[in-house]
Tab-separated table of C-alpha atoms in Angstrom:
chain	number	residue	atom	x	y	z
A	214	UNK	CA	31.180	-5.430	-8.865
A	215	UNK	CA	34.849	-5.496	-7.879
A	216	UNK	CA	35.354	-2.790	-5.279
A	217	UNK	CA	33.641	-0.487	-2.808
A	218	UNK	CA	34.618	2.464	-5.009
A	219	UNK	CA	32.749	0.889	-7.924
A	220	UNK	CA	29.718	0.282	-5.702
A	221	UNK	CA	29.580	3.968	-4.775
A	222	UNK	CA	30.301	5.525	-8.156
A	223	UNK	CA	28.866	2.782	-10.459
A	224	UNK	CA	31.049	3.887	-13.358
A	225	UNK	CA	29.702	7.362	-14.020
A	226	UNK	CA	26.149	6.462	-13.095
A	227	UNK	CA	26.251	6.385	-9.281
A	228	UNK	CA	24.024	9.451	-8.922
A	229	UNK	CA	21.313	7.936	-11.146
A	230	UNK	CA	21.314	4.505	-9.499
A	231	UNK	CA	21.586	5.683	-5.891
A	232	UNK	CA	19.007	8.469	-6.258
A	233	UNK	CA	16.512	5.909	-7.628
A	234	UNK	CA	17.082	3.516	-4.728
A	235	UNK	CA	17.064	6.336	-2.170
A	236	UNK	CA	13.777	7.802	-3.423
A	237	UNK	CA	12.157	4.333	-3.430
A	238	UNK	CA	13.402	3.726	0.117
A	239	UNK	CA	12.126	7.112	1.361
A	240	UNK	CA	8.675	6.736	-0.240
A	241	UNK	CA	8.093	3.161	0.977
A	242	UNK	CA	9.430	3.743	4.474
A	243	UNK	CA	7.428	6.981	4.689
A	244	UNK	CA	4.227	5.124	3.819
A	245	UNK	CA	5.012	2.396	6.353
A	246	UNK	CA	5.500	4.904	9.209
A	247	UNK	CA	2.501	6.979	8.121
A	248	UNK	CA	0.217	3.920	8.391
A	249	UNK	CA	1.738	2.973	11.735
A	250	UNK	CA	1.126	6.490	12.997
A	251	UNK	CA	-2.513	6.385	11.771
A	252	UNK	CA	-3.119	3.055	13.518
A	253	UNK	CA	-1.580	4.285	16.769
A	254	UNK	CA	-3.482	7.580	16.752
A	255	UNK	CA	-6.769	5.759	16.070
A	256	UNK	CA	-6.053	3.371	18.919
A	257	UNK	CA	-5.380	6.224	21.330
A	258	UNK	CA	-8.500	8.038	20.081
A	259	UNK	CA	-10.666	4.988	20.802
A	260	UNK	CA	-9.028	4.653	24.230
A	261	UNK	CA	-9.592	8.291	25.147
A	262	UNK	CA	-13.209	8.073	23.999
A	263	UNK	CA	-13.640	5.008	26.174
A	264	UNK	CA	-12.069	6.760	29.169
A	265	UNK	CA	-14.220	9.855	28.745
A	266	UNK	CA	-17.365	7.773	28.369
A	267	UNK	CA	-16.397	5.875	31.543
A	268	UNK	CA	-16.040	9.101	33.539
A	269	UNK	CA	-19.234	10.607	32.133
A	270	UNK	CA	-21.350	7.587	32.923
A	271	UNK	CA	-24.291	8.639	35.094
A	272	UNK	CA	-24.220	6.490	38.166
A	273	UNK	CA	-27.432	6.035	40.142
A	274	UNK	CA	-27.276	8.209	43.214
A	275	UNK	CA	-28.816	7.399	46.550
A	276	UNK	CA	-32.123	9.071	46.925
A	277	UNK	CA	-32.045	12.004	49.289
A	278	UNK	CA	-34.017	11.489	52.373
A	279	UNK	CA	-36.634	14.073	52.936
A	280	UNK	CA	-36.278	15.526	56.356
A	281	UNK	CA	-39.297	17.392	57.445
A	282	UNK	CA	-38.565	20.254	59.713
A	283	UNK	CA	-40.587	20.040	62.816
A	284	UNK	CA	-41.100	23.653	63.735
A	285	UNK	CA	-43.339	22.937	66.662
A	286	UNK	CA	-40.588	21.077	68.542
A	287	UNK	CA	-39.818	23.817	70.916
B	21	UNK	CA	-19.119	-25.936	-2.204
B	22	UNK	CA	-20.128	-23.827	0.772
B	23	UNK	CA	-16.852	-24.515	2.572
B	24	UNK	CA	-14.908	-23.567	-0.580
B	25	UNK	CA	-16.327	-20.047	-0.428
B	26	UNK	CA	-16.114	-19.756	3.341
B	27	UNK	CA	-12.858	-17.747	3.195
B	28	UNK	CA	-14.539	-15.223	0.897
B	29	UNK	CA	-17.407	-14.698	3.306
B	30	UNK	CA	-14.962	-14.457	6.231
B	31	UNK	CA	-13.027	-11.766	4.354
B	32	UNK	CA	-16.245	-9.767	4.371
B	33	UNK	CA	-16.159	-9.543	8.142
B	34	UNK	CA	-14.081	-6.546	9.333
B	35	UNK	CA	-13.631	-8.075	12.791
B	36	UNK	CA	-12.389	-11.411	11.418
B	37	UNK	CA	-9.988	-9.718	9.014
B	38	UNK	CA	-8.672	-7.285	11.645
B	39	UNK	CA	-7.904	-10.094	14.093
B	40	UNK	CA	-6.392	-12.491	11.529
B	41	UNK	CA	-4.297	-9.870	9.730
B	42	UNK	CA	-2.457	-9.036	12.965
B	43	UNK	CA	-1.108	-12.616	12.835
B	44	UNK	CA	-0.286	-12.499	9.111
B	45	UNK	CA	1.709	-9.264	9.185
B	46	UNK	CA	4.874	-10.471	11.019
B	47	UNK	CA	5.241	-13.329	8.506
B	48	UNK	CA	4.758	-10.982	5.577
B	49	UNK	CA	7.346	-8.530	6.946
B	50	UNK	CA	9.811	-11.358	7.602
B	51	UNK	CA	9.429	-12.646	4.038
B	52	UNK	CA	9.761	-9.120	2.665
B	53	UNK	CA	12.961	-8.436	4.593
B	54	UNK	CA	14.574	-11.735	3.525
B	55	UNK	CA	13.685	-11.223	-0.148
B	56	UNK	CA	14.763	-7.557	0.005
B	57	UNK	CA	18.129	-8.472	1.539
B	58	UNK	CA	18.811	-11.120	-1.120
B	59	UNK	CA	17.393	-8.950	-3.903
B	60	UNK	CA	19.420	-5.876	-2.928
B	61	UNK	CA	22.593	-7.944	-2.654
B	62	UNK	CA	22.132	-9.214	-6.203
B	63	UNK	CA	20.804	-6.014	-7.717
B	64	UNK	CA	23.446	-3.670	-6.260
B	65	UNK	CA	26.464	-5.963	-5.942
B	66	UNK	CA	26.381	-9.451	-7.444
B	67	UNK	CA	24.597	-8.909	-10.756
B	68	UNK	CA	26.620	-8.022	-13.863
B	69	UNK	CA	26.458	-4.719	-15.718
B	70	UNK	CA	24.689	-4.473	-19.052
B	71	UNK	CA	27.229	-4.427	-21.887
B	72	UNK	CA	25.261	-5.198	-25.047
B	73	UNK	CA	23.293	-1.915	-25.135
B	74	UNK	CA	25.959	0.047	-23.235
B	75	UNK	CA	23.716	0.778	-20.251
B	76	UNK	CA	26.424	-0.167	-17.761
B	77	UNK	CA	25.371	0.123	-14.134
B	78	UNK	CA	22.099	1.935	-14.921
B	79	UNK	CA	20.556	-1.485	-15.552
B	80	UNK	CA	20.390	-1.771	-11.743
B	81	UNK	CA	17.517	0.744	-11.780
B	82	UNK	CA	15.478	-1.942	-13.585
B	83	UNK	CA	15.296	-4.007	-10.379
B	84	UNK	CA	13.110	-1.387	-8.692
B	85	UNK	CA	11.516	0.207	-11.765
B	86	UNK	CA	9.943	-2.991	-13.148
B	87	UNK	CA	8.347	-4.236	-9.858
B	88	UNK	CA	6.999	-0.749	-9.082
B	89	UNK	CA	5.545	-0.350	-12.604
B	90	UNK	CA	3.964	-3.829	-12.488
B	91	UNK	CA	2.425	-3.159	-9.074
B	92	UNK	CA	1.108	0.225	-10.161
B	93	UNK	CA	-1.028	-1.554	-12.787
B	94	UNK	CA	-1.905	-4.606	-10.656
B	95	UNK	CA	-2.908	-2.293	-7.792
B	96	UNK	CA	-5.325	-0.382	-10.003
B	97	UNK	CA	-6.883	-3.588	-11.377
B	98	UNK	CA	-7.277	-4.868	-7.785
B	99	UNK	CA	-8.883	-1.553	-6.831
B	100	UNK	CA	-11.329	-1.803	-9.751
B	101	UNK	CA	-12.217	-5.428	-8.877
B	102	UNK	CA	-12.787	-4.500	-5.212
B	103	UNK	CA	-14.927	-1.533	-6.265
B	104	UNK	CA	-17.031	-3.764	-8.531
B	105	UNK	CA	-17.546	-6.275	-5.710
B	106	UNK	CA	-18.525	-3.398	-3.422
B	107	UNK	CA	-21.058	-1.987	-5.865
B	108	UNK	CA	-22.567	-5.331	-6.899
B	109	UNK	CA	-22.618	-7.232	-3.588
B	110	UNK	CA	-22.658	-4.188	-1.259
B	111	UNK	CA	-19.666	-5.625	0.588
B	112	UNK	CA	-18.284	-3.067	3.069
B	113	UNK	CA	-14.839	-4.635	3.150
B	114	UNK	CA	-14.497	-4.362	-0.636
B	115	UNK	CA	-14.889	-0.575	-0.497
B	116	UNK	CA	-12.430	-0.438	2.397
B	117	UNK	CA	-9.956	-2.526	0.381
B	118	UNK	CA	-10.150	-0.268	-2.670
B	119	UNK	CA	-9.612	2.781	-0.422
B	120	UNK	CA	-6.628	1.014	1.193
B	121	UNK	CA	-4.957	0.125	-2.120
B	122	UNK	CA	-5.133	3.675	-3.543
B	123	UNK	CA	-2.249	5.397	-1.659
B	124	UNK	CA	0.103	2.437	-2.102
B	125	UNK	CA	-0.740	2.165	-5.789
B	126	UNK	CA	-0.094	5.890	-6.152
B	127	UNK	CA	3.276	5.491	-4.410
B	128	UNK	CA	4.237	2.614	-6.728
B	129	UNK	CA	3.245	4.688	-9.771
B	130	UNK	CA	5.324	7.603	-8.510
B	131	UNK	CA	8.335	5.311	-7.970
B	132	UNK	CA	7.913	3.848	-11.479
B	133	UNK	CA	7.759	7.338	-13.007
B	134	UNK	CA	10.659	8.704	-10.965
B	135	UNK	CA	13.010	5.760	-11.546
B	136	UNK	CA	11.974	5.680	-15.214
B	137	UNK	CA	12.885	9.360	-15.618
B	138	UNK	CA	16.226	8.867	-13.842
B	139	UNK	CA	16.958	5.782	-15.965
B	140	UNK	CA	15.895	7.636	-19.118
B	141	UNK	CA	18.425	10.457	-18.780
B	142	UNK	CA	21.621	8.399	-19.246
B	143	UNK	CA	19.937	5.876	-21.589
B	144	UNK	CA	17.762	8.041	-23.886
B	145	UNK	CA	19.346	11.424	-23.152
B	146	UNK	CA	16.101	12.856	-21.740
B	147	UNK	CA	14.243	12.809	-18.415
B	148	UNK	CA	10.816	12.791	-20.006
B	149	UNK	CA	9.180	12.157	-23.353
B	150	UNK	CA	5.454	12.455	-24.080
B	151	UNK	CA	5.251	8.953	-25.539
B	152	UNK	CA	2.348	6.552	-25.034
B	153	UNK	CA	3.848	4.451	-22.203
B	154	UNK	CA	5.063	7.377	-20.105
B	155	UNK	CA	1.952	9.505	-20.623
B	156	UNK	CA	-0.475	6.689	-19.818
B	157	UNK	CA	1.534	5.861	-16.670
B	158	UNK	CA	1.332	9.534	-15.640
B	159	UNK	CA	-2.416	9.367	-16.247
B	160	UNK	CA	-2.523	6.357	-13.892
B	161	UNK	CA	-0.943	8.470	-11.135
B	162	UNK	CA	-3.619	11.136	-11.685
B	163	UNK	CA	-6.317	8.441	-11.539
B	164	UNK	CA	-5.009	7.241	-8.174
B	165	UNK	CA	-4.808	10.796	-6.832
B	166	UNK	CA	-8.254	11.553	-8.263
B	167	UNK	CA	-9.673	8.484	-6.506
B	168	UNK	CA	-8.205	9.598	-3.155
B	169	UNK	CA	-9.362	13.212	-3.632
B	170	UNK	CA	-12.871	12.175	-4.703
B	171	UNK	CA	-13.239	9.820	-1.754
B	172	UNK	CA	-12.081	12.517	0.672
B	173	UNK	CA	-14.420	15.156	-0.762
B	174	UNK	CA	-17.611	13.473	0.509
B	175	UNK	CA	-18.727	13.838	4.110
B	176	UNK	CA	-20.861	10.704	3.888
B	177	UNK	CA	-18.788	7.555	3.569
B	178	UNK	CA	-21.364	5.515	1.614
B	179	UNK	CA	-21.575	8.178	-1.097
B	180	UNK	CA	-17.772	8.526	-1.186
B	181	UNK	CA	-17.390	4.759	-1.613
B	182	UNK	CA	-19.802	4.643	-4.547
B	183	UNK	CA	-18.452	7.708	-6.367
B	184	UNK	CA	-14.822	6.594	-6.010
B	185	UNK	CA	-15.764	3.051	-7.090
B	186	UNK	CA	-17.215	4.384	-10.352
B	187	UNK	CA	-13.966	6.280	-11.017
B	188	UNK	CA	-11.904	3.159	-10.280
B	189	UNK	CA	-13.988	1.044	-12.673
B	190	UNK	CA	-13.957	3.633	-15.478
B	191	UNK	CA	-10.237	4.307	-15.039
B	192	UNK	CA	-9.244	0.646	-15.366
B	193	UNK	CA	-9.421	1.066	-19.151
B	194	UNK	CA	-6.076	2.869	-18.824
B	195	UNK	CA	-4.290	-0.287	-17.613
B	196	UNK	CA	-4.382	-2.257	-20.902
B	197	UNK	CA	-3.442	0.974	-22.673
B	198	UNK	CA	-0.291	1.195	-20.499
B	199	UNK	CA	0.548	-2.481	-21.004
B	200	UNK	CA	0.000	-2.660	-24.762
B	201	UNK	CA	1.226	0.886	-25.523
B	202	UNK	CA	4.689	-0.377	-26.516
B	203	UNK	CA	3.039	-2.726	-29.014
B	204	UNK	CA	0.312	-0.430	-30.363
B	205	UNK	CA	2.453	2.679	-30.825
B	206	UNK	CA	6.039	3.373	-31.758
B	207	UNK	CA	7.333	4.467	-28.356
B	208	UNK	CA	10.708	5.494	-26.986
B	209	UNK	CA	10.123	3.031	-24.152
B	210	UNK	CA	11.461	-0.442	-24.854
B	211	UNK	CA	9.127	-3.342	-25.652
B	212	UNK	CA	8.264	-6.310	-23.420
B	213	UNK	CA	11.355	-7.584	-21.663
B	214	UNK	CA	10.041	-9.486	-18.639
B	215	UNK	CA	7.015	-11.308	-20.058
B	216	UNK	CA	8.639	-12.134	-23.413
B	217	UNK	CA	10.654	-15.348	-23.373
B	218	UNK	CA	14.382	-14.901	-24.002
B	219	UNK	CA	14.295	-11.094	-23.921
B	220	UNK	CA	16.110	-10.958	-20.581
B	221	UNK	CA	19.424	-12.727	-19.976
B	222	UNK	CA	19.332	-15.309	-17.110
B	223	UNK	CA	21.887	-13.380	-14.990
B	224	UNK	CA	19.438	-10.454	-14.804
B	225	UNK	CA	16.457	-12.680	-14.026
B	226	UNK	CA	17.552	-13.760	-10.501
B	227	UNK	CA	17.794	-10.225	-9.027
B	228	UNK	CA	14.746	-9.045	-10.940
B	229	UNK	CA	12.424	-11.842	-9.842
B	230	UNK	CA	13.724	-11.680	-6.261
B	231	UNK	CA	12.985	-7.948	-6.158
B	232	UNK	CA	9.580	-8.524	-7.769
B	233	UNK	CA	8.808	-11.032	-4.980
B	234	UNK	CA	9.991	-8.562	-2.313
B	235	UNK	CA	7.916	-5.720	-3.768
B	236	UNK	CA	4.805	-7.910	-4.039
B	237	UNK	CA	5.087	-8.956	-0.386
B	238	UNK	CA	5.762	-5.348	0.638
B	239	UNK	CA	2.716	-4.218	-1.323
B	240	UNK	CA	0.507	-6.866	0.349
B	241	UNK	CA	1.857	-5.919	3.790
B	242	UNK	CA	1.255	-2.207	3.252
B	243	UNK	CA	-2.263	-2.810	1.903
B	244	UNK	CA	-3.095	-4.926	4.967
B	245	UNK	CA	-1.712	-2.182	7.249
B	246	UNK	CA	-3.786	0.502	5.528
B	247	UNK	CA	-6.836	-1.764	5.488
B	248	UNK	CA	-6.565	-2.222	9.267
B	249	UNK	CA	-6.571	1.585	9.617
B	250	UNK	CA	-9.568	1.834	7.286
B	251	UNK	CA	-11.461	-0.824	9.265
B	252	UNK	CA	-10.828	1.056	12.524
B	253	UNK	CA	-12.056	4.297	10.940
B	254	UNK	CA	-15.254	2.624	9.769
B	255	UNK	CA	-15.925	0.482	12.841
B	256	UNK	CA	-14.890	2.991	15.523
B	257	UNK	CA	-18.235	2.722	17.323
B	258	UNK	CA	-18.319	-1.082	17.314
B	259	UNK	CA	-18.112	-3.007	20.529
B	260	UNK	CA	-15.250	-5.199	19.264
B	261	UNK	CA	-13.080	-2.128	18.559
B	262	UNK	CA	-13.611	-0.950	22.139
B	263	UNK	CA	-12.736	-4.463	23.349
B	264	UNK	CA	-9.591	-4.452	21.193
B	265	UNK	CA	-8.504	-1.056	22.534
B	266	UNK	CA	-9.053	-2.085	26.173
B	267	UNK	CA	-7.295	-5.384	25.522
B	268	UNK	CA	-4.305	-3.405	24.219
B	269	UNK	CA	-4.459	-1.212	27.317
B	270	UNK	CA	-4.536	-4.235	29.599
B	271	UNK	CA	-1.629	-5.859	27.749
B	272	UNK	CA	0.465	-2.701	28.167
B	273	UNK	CA	-0.266	-2.653	31.897
B	274	UNK	CA	0.774	-6.301	32.015
B	275	UNK	CA	-2.654	-7.564	33.079
């Protein structure tokens, strides 16, 4: 390779060479980001499930005291 | 003897693999980037053009076509081996591994077919020819897609694993057909050039083997990434996943 012009046009075959490299780049990078997105969304799903289970946890309440009305007070 | 097989038993533990693989990935990505940088420099700039067969600059397509085609076959064989291990030894991680390999193998097959078609136009004068090598490679893409579709069609994961494993094992017969097709039939596709000694000039070997190394590392890295996702999907209800998620949360808060 002697010049930048040759790198771009590759004789008459620039379109063939560059389209091959570009498609490979797009497919592989697309897969990489897709997997990253899946991992992140699963992580946030687990977190939100944990948060919701924390808030829905039934805590033991203090027993209500029974107050008997004394009607014969007066 | 027991310690020799310890790594194999550890690989069977989703928790162990998930934790360890987080440490492996940065090294794999670093190696991939270094090899890709060197490989791309040679394949797009420093390597000579092909003059003997008059291919000119189109020979540069070889540096991505050959690694992708090799990995498309290796990926399927790995998927079939993992499926066999899963069916015979009932190893959960083996099924997860075969499910993780499928989309990356399909992507490699697509890249091999696409770059092959683009390389074929200026070299053979046609984008596509129904010859043995090209047709069997197309069949491989359908096998990968069939595996993914079959696995997704079952609601129950255990049934999906088994059905897809059977397809992976049956479909592996296509791999030797792809490899030996240029020998068994008179195809438009050229014969062995990488595995046959002396078929490839030394000046083309450096960029090719560097790119093969980069693609192999990239493939391993992507499979590990997808396998981590698969493990999380399967172990969502486990205590260690909850611990991992809360640990992540605490790290983000700076605790």
